[in-house]
């Protein structure tokens, strides 16, 4: 397990540079472990990651390794929301994956610990781990605690909805300020089952993180202990030569997708699981299997924004291990998959228990018989689209309404915030896909404005962009092909009727073949002028139905 730089005179020059860092002979003879840490003073979920990196380093040292802390970039989706910054969020995933690969390969690390927390950081790191394929393990920063206003728990999604309520004249400025000051009371990833927490929970299901990774709050000392155990665990992986390729198998991805459906995770997981699976060489993971898994997987958890519980309460109820034990006992998970503990999944969750059956429902009494996400197809989305069914008012499961079309999020927000959207409408926001944006912005601002205005049970929103995990309502994203790629969503006109049928997994524009042919013949997609990284991103990105990954050629 000696590192590359301990070998003979041919590495003398390289060792001289390590000595410039203060390394000793003893350190240079130990396995070298990268701790890729995305600590940042702009992301609440990353503010204290340096403390976790130090704790993980202590675990590595205790187990006989040499830890080296190196950086990663990150974007806070909440702060980037509603302006040009959101165009950079999904594109940052590719930068994170590439930069982690560069760090690990260029410095000949033998193993890696990935420490991130929010949105695109975790999937980007997972992509790098699969690509580099050295013994690797994840530990997240953990969720923030829920806020509290007027004795009721709140979160970032509540905050965005209160802005909508203010715009609709339902609350005054003082009440809005009260929410602003109390919605996010601690550091950590935002407190509901939003994208960050969804991915951190799914790291457990994939087998890439220790139990508790997804749910132990960031402000608990137990989170520091978990980081130390992660440092020890990576040395065990190195000793046993257990690599991501041994863990990230087809069975593991199907397990993750099953847990995804059971906990009602973010729609963004569709993009990210496909992208990570592609890096792992598991090409059987695609949107076509997701409805099959959803059909047989009961929805056991309804966490914010779908319900009134938060991640801290899921942790107290037994965490993801307890959810997986329920699923495993029902024959819905493959317990033979390998995990970063060095044990099979069935052994990891063998002693897990559910301590609150309101938060984690039993298999025979779920919130719904099907999973939390649904893939919709039809003439409007022949390559698919996705909705978080568990966060949709049942009155909107089947809906037909007149389209009100916008070619940007800003144009849609101007209409929503001034009361121009009425009951029954289907808001269409296009040219926000991976190419069209470019960058596939999240639409938390308009969806929250709709819900905040009291229209959540009356108005649907569809887009070739995507949604924050904090979104609730009849919000249908990832419509493929996107408008910029010639998709039908770009040809919808104001007043057209759109038929949405979530139970039957369909979304269609009510249009004759003759009219459709006429529109296609005259349609020229719009191209938004951009420069810099976004221009390079647009030239390389593929459809959201492929995970919005870069072209491989």
Coordinates of C-alpha atoms in Angstrom, one line a residue, residues 91-350:
X91 CA -22.8 23.0 -15.9
X92 CA -20.7 23.1 -12.7
X93 CA -21.3 19.4 -12.3
X94 CA -19.0 18.7 -15.3
X95 CA -16.3 21.0 -14.0
X96 CA -16.4 19.3 -10.6
X97 CA -16.1 15.9 -12.2
X98 CA -13.3 17.0 -14.4
X99 CA -11.3 18.8 -11.7
X100 CA -11.6 16.0 -9.3
X101 CA -10.4 13.6 -11.9
X102 CA -7.4 15.9 -12.6
X103 CA -6.5 16.2 -8.9
X104 CA -6.6 12.5 -8.4
X105 CA -4.8 11.4 -11.5
X106 CA -2.2 14.2 -11.6
X107 CA -1.0 13.5 -8.0
X108 CA -1.3 9.7 -8.0
X109 CA -3.6 9.4 -5.1
X110 CA -4.4 5.9 -4.0
X111 CA -7.8 6.5 -2.4
X112 CA -10.2 9.4 -2.1
X113 CA -12.7 10.8 0.4
X114 CA -15.2 13.2 -1.2
X115 CA -16.7 15.9 1.1
X116 CA -19.5 18.0 -0.4
X117 CA -23.1 18.6 0.4
X118 CA -25.2 20.6 -2.1
X119 CA -26.9 20.0 -5.5
X120 CA -24.4 19.5 -8.3
X121 CA -21.4 18.9 -6.1
X122 CA -22.2 15.4 -5.0
X123 CA -23.2 14.0 -8.4
X124 CA -20.1 15.7 -9.9
X125 CA -18.0 14.0 -7.3
X126 CA -19.7 10.6 -7.9
X127 CA -19.0 10.9 -11.6
X128 CA -15.3 11.5 -10.8
X129 CA -15.2 8.6 -8.4
X130 CA -16.7 6.3 -11.0
X131 CA -14.3 7.6 -13.7
X132 CA -11.0 7.4 -11.7
X133 CA -12.0 4.1 -9.9
X134 CA -9.7 4.2 -6.9
X135 CA -11.1 3.2 -3.5
X136 CA -13.5 6.1 -2.7
X137 CA -16.0 7.1 -0.1
X138 CA -18.4 10.0 0.5
X139 CA -19.4 12.0 3.5
X140 CA -21.7 14.9 3.2
X141 CA -21.9 18.0 5.3
X142 CA -25.4 17.1 6.5
X143 CA -28.7 18.9 6.5
X144 CA -29.5 22.1 8.3
X145 CA -32.2 22.1 10.9
X146 CA -35.7 23.3 9.9
X147 CA -36.6 26.9 10.7
X148 CA -39.6 27.8 12.7
X149 CA -42.1 30.7 12.2
X150 CA -45.2 31.1 14.4
X151 CA -44.5 27.7 15.9
X152 CA -44.5 25.9 12.5
X153 CA -41.4 24.4 10.9
X154 CA -40.2 26.0 7.7
X155 CA -37.5 25.7 5.1
X156 CA -36.2 27.4 2.0
X157 CA -39.1 26.2 -0.1
X158 CA -41.5 27.9 2.4
X159 CA -39.4 31.1 2.0
X160 CA -39.8 31.1 -1.8
X161 CA -43.5 30.5 -1.5
X162 CA -43.9 33.4 1.0
X163 CA -42.4 35.7 -1.7
X164 CA -45.2 34.5 -3.9
X165 CA -47.7 35.2 -1.2
X166 CA -46.3 38.7 -0.7
X167 CA -46.5 39.4 -4.5
X168 CA -50.1 38.2 -4.4
X169 CA -50.9 40.6 -1.5
X170 CA -51.5 37.8 1.0
X171 CA -48.8 38.8 3.5
X172 CA -47.1 42.1 4.3
X173 CA -43.4 43.1 4.2
X174 CA -42.9 42.5 8.0
X175 CA -44.2 39.0 7.7
X176 CA -42.0 38.3 4.7
X177 CA -39.0 39.6 6.7
X178 CA -39.9 37.3 9.6
X179 CA -39.7 34.3 7.3
X180 CA -36.5 35.6 5.7
X181 CA -34.8 35.7 9.1
X182 CA -36.0 32.3 10.3
X183 CA -36.4 29.9 7.4
X184 CA -32.7 28.8 7.4
X185 CA -31.5 28.8 11.0
X186 CA -28.3 26.8 10.8
X187 CA -25.6 25.8 8.3
X188 CA -26.2 22.7 6.3
X189 CA -28.0 21.6 3.1
X190 CA -31.5 23.0 3.0
X191 CA -33.7 21.0 5.4
X192 CA -36.3 19.3 3.2
X193 CA -36.0 16.4 0.7
X194 CA -34.5 18.8 -1.8
X195 CA -31.8 17.9 -4.3
X196 CA -28.8 18.0 -2.0
X197 CA -30.4 15.8 0.7
X198 CA -31.8 13.5 -2.0
X199 CA -28.4 12.8 -3.4
X200 CA -26.8 12.5 0.1
X201 CA -29.5 9.9 1.0
X202 CA -29.0 8.1 -2.3
X203 CA -25.2 7.8 -1.6
X204 CA -26.2 5.4 1.2
X205 CA -28.5 3.4 -1.2
X206 CA -25.7 3.2 -3.8
X207 CA -23.3 1.9 -1.1
X208 CA -20.9 4.9 -1.5
X209 CA -21.4 6.4 2.0
X210 CA -21.7 5.2 5.6
X211 CA -25.1 4.9 7.3
X212 CA -26.3 8.4 8.5
X213 CA -24.7 10.2 5.6
X214 CA -28.0 11.6 4.3
X215 CA -29.7 12.5 7.5
X216 CA -27.4 13.4 10.5
X217 CA -27.8 17.2 10.8
X218 CA -24.7 19.2 10.1
X219 CA -24.7 20.9 13.5
X220 CA -24.6 17.5 15.4
X221 CA -21.3 16.3 16.8
X222 CA -22.3 12.9 15.4
X223 CA -21.5 14.4 11.9
X224 CA -17.9 14.9 13.0
X225 CA -17.7 11.3 14.3
X226 CA -19.1 10.1 11.0
X227 CA -16.4 11.9 9.1
X228 CA -13.7 10.2 11.3
X229 CA -15.3 6.8 10.7
X230 CA -15.3 7.7 6.9
X231 CA -11.5 8.3 7.2
X232 CA -11.0 4.9 8.8
X233 CA -13.3 3.2 6.3
X234 CA -11.4 4.4 3.2
X235 CA -8.3 2.8 4.5
X236 CA -10.2 -0.5 4.8
X237 CA -11.4 -0.1 1.2
X238 CA -7.8 0.4 0.2
X239 CA -6.6 -2.6 2.1
X240 CA -9.3 -4.8 0.5
X241 CA -9.0 -3.1 -2.9
X242 CA -12.7 -2.3 -3.0
X243 CA -13.3 0.2 -5.8
X244 CA -16.3 2.2 -7.1
X245 CA -16.6 -0.4 -9.9
X246 CA -17.3 -3.0 -7.3
X247 CA -20.0 -0.9 -5.7
X248 CA -21.6 1.1 -8.5
X249 CA -23.2 -1.9 -10.3
X250 CA -26.5 -2.1 -12.1
X251 CA -28.1 -3.6 -9.0
X252 CA -26.8 -0.7 -6.9
X253 CA -28.3 1.9 -9.2
X254 CA -31.7 0.0 -9.2
X255 CA -31.5 0.0 -5.4
X256 CA -30.9 3.8 -5.4
X257 CA -33.8 4.4 -7.8
X258 CA -36.0 2.3 -5.5
X259 CA -35.0 4.3 -2.5
X260 CA -35.5 7.4 -4.6
X261 CA -39.1 6.5 -5.2
X262 CA -39.7 5.5 -1.6
X263 CA -38.5 8.7 -0.1
X264 CA -40.0 11.0 -2.8
X265 CA -36.6 12.5 -3.8
X266 CA -35.9 15.5 -6.1
X267 CA -36.6 15.3 -9.8
X268 CA -33.0 16.2 -10.3
X269 CA -32.0 12.7 -9.2
X270 CA -33.2 11.5 -12.7
X271 CA -30.5 13.6 -14.4
X272 CA -27.8 12.7 -11.9
X273 CA -28.3 8.9 -11.5
X274 CA -28.3 8.6 -15.3
X275 CA -25.1 10.7 -15.5
X276 CA -23.3 8.7 -12.8
X277 CA -24.4 5.4 -14.2
X278 CA -23.0 6.4 -17.5
X279 CA -19.6 7.1 -16.0
X280 CA -19.7 3.7 -14.2
X281 CA -20.4 2.0 -17.5
X282 CA -24.0 1.0 -16.4
X283 CA -25.9 2.0 -19.5
X284 CA -29.1 0.1 -18.5
X285 CA -30.0 3.0 -16.1
X286 CA -32.3 5.3 -18.1
X287 CA -35.7 7.0 -17.8
X288 CA -37.5 4.0 -19.2
X289 CA -36.8 1.9 -16.1
X290 CA -37.9 4.6 -13.7
X291 CA -41.6 4.2 -14.1
X292 CA -41.2 0.4 -13.8
X293 CA -39.4 0.9 -10.5
X294 CA -41.9 3.5 -9.4
X295 CA -44.8 1.2 -10.2
X296 CA -43.6 -1.5 -7.8
X297 CA -42.2 0.9 -5.1
X298 CA -44.5 2.4 -2.5
X299 CA -43.9 6.0 -1.4
X300 CA -43.0 5.6 2.3
X301 CA -41.9 9.2 3.2
X302 CA -43.5 12.6 2.6
X303 CA -40.9 15.1 3.5
X304 CA -40.9 18.8 2.7
X305 CA -41.9 20.1 0.2
X306 CA -44.3 17.1 -0.2
X307 CA -45.2 17.0 3.5
X308 CA -44.6 18.5 6.9
X309 CA -41.6 16.5 8.0
X310 CA -38.0 17.4 7.6
X311 CA -34.7 15.5 7.3
X312 CA -33.9 15.9 11.0
X313 CA -37.1 14.0 11.7
X314 CA -36.2 11.3 9.1
X315 CA -33.0 10.9 11.0
X316 CA -34.8 10.4 14.3
X317 CA -37.1 7.9 12.7
X318 CA -34.3 5.6 11.7
X319 CA -32.8 7.3 8.7
X320 CA -32.2 5.8 5.2
X321 CA -31.0 2.5 6.8
X322 CA -34.5 2.1 8.2
X323 CA -36.2 2.9 4.9
X324 CA -33.9 0.4 3.1
X325 CA -34.7 -2.3 5.8
X326 CA -38.4 -1.9 5.0
X327 CA -37.8 -2.2 1.3
X328 CA -35.3 -5.1 1.7
X329 CA -37.8 -7.1 3.9
X330 CA -40.4 -6.6 1.2
X331 CA -38.1 -8.0 -1.5
X332 CA -37.7 -4.6 -3.2
X333 CA -34.0 -4.2 -2.8
X334 CA -31.0 -6.3 -3.7
X335 CA -29.2 -7.0 -0.4
X336 CA -26.1 -8.5 -2.1
X337 CA -24.7 -5.3 -3.3
X338 CA -21.3 -4.2 -1.9
X339 CA -20.9 -1.0 0.2
X340 CA -18.1 1.2 1.4
X341 CA -18.4 -0.6 4.8
X342 CA -16.8 -3.6 3.2
X343 CA -20.1 -5.4 3.9
X344 CA -23.1 -6.2 1.7
X345 CA -26.1 -4.0 1.9
X346 CA -28.2 -6.6 3.7
X347 CA -25.7 -6.7 6.5
X348 CA -25.4 -3.0 6.8
X349 CA -29.1 -2.5 7.4
X350 CA -29.8 -5.8 9.3

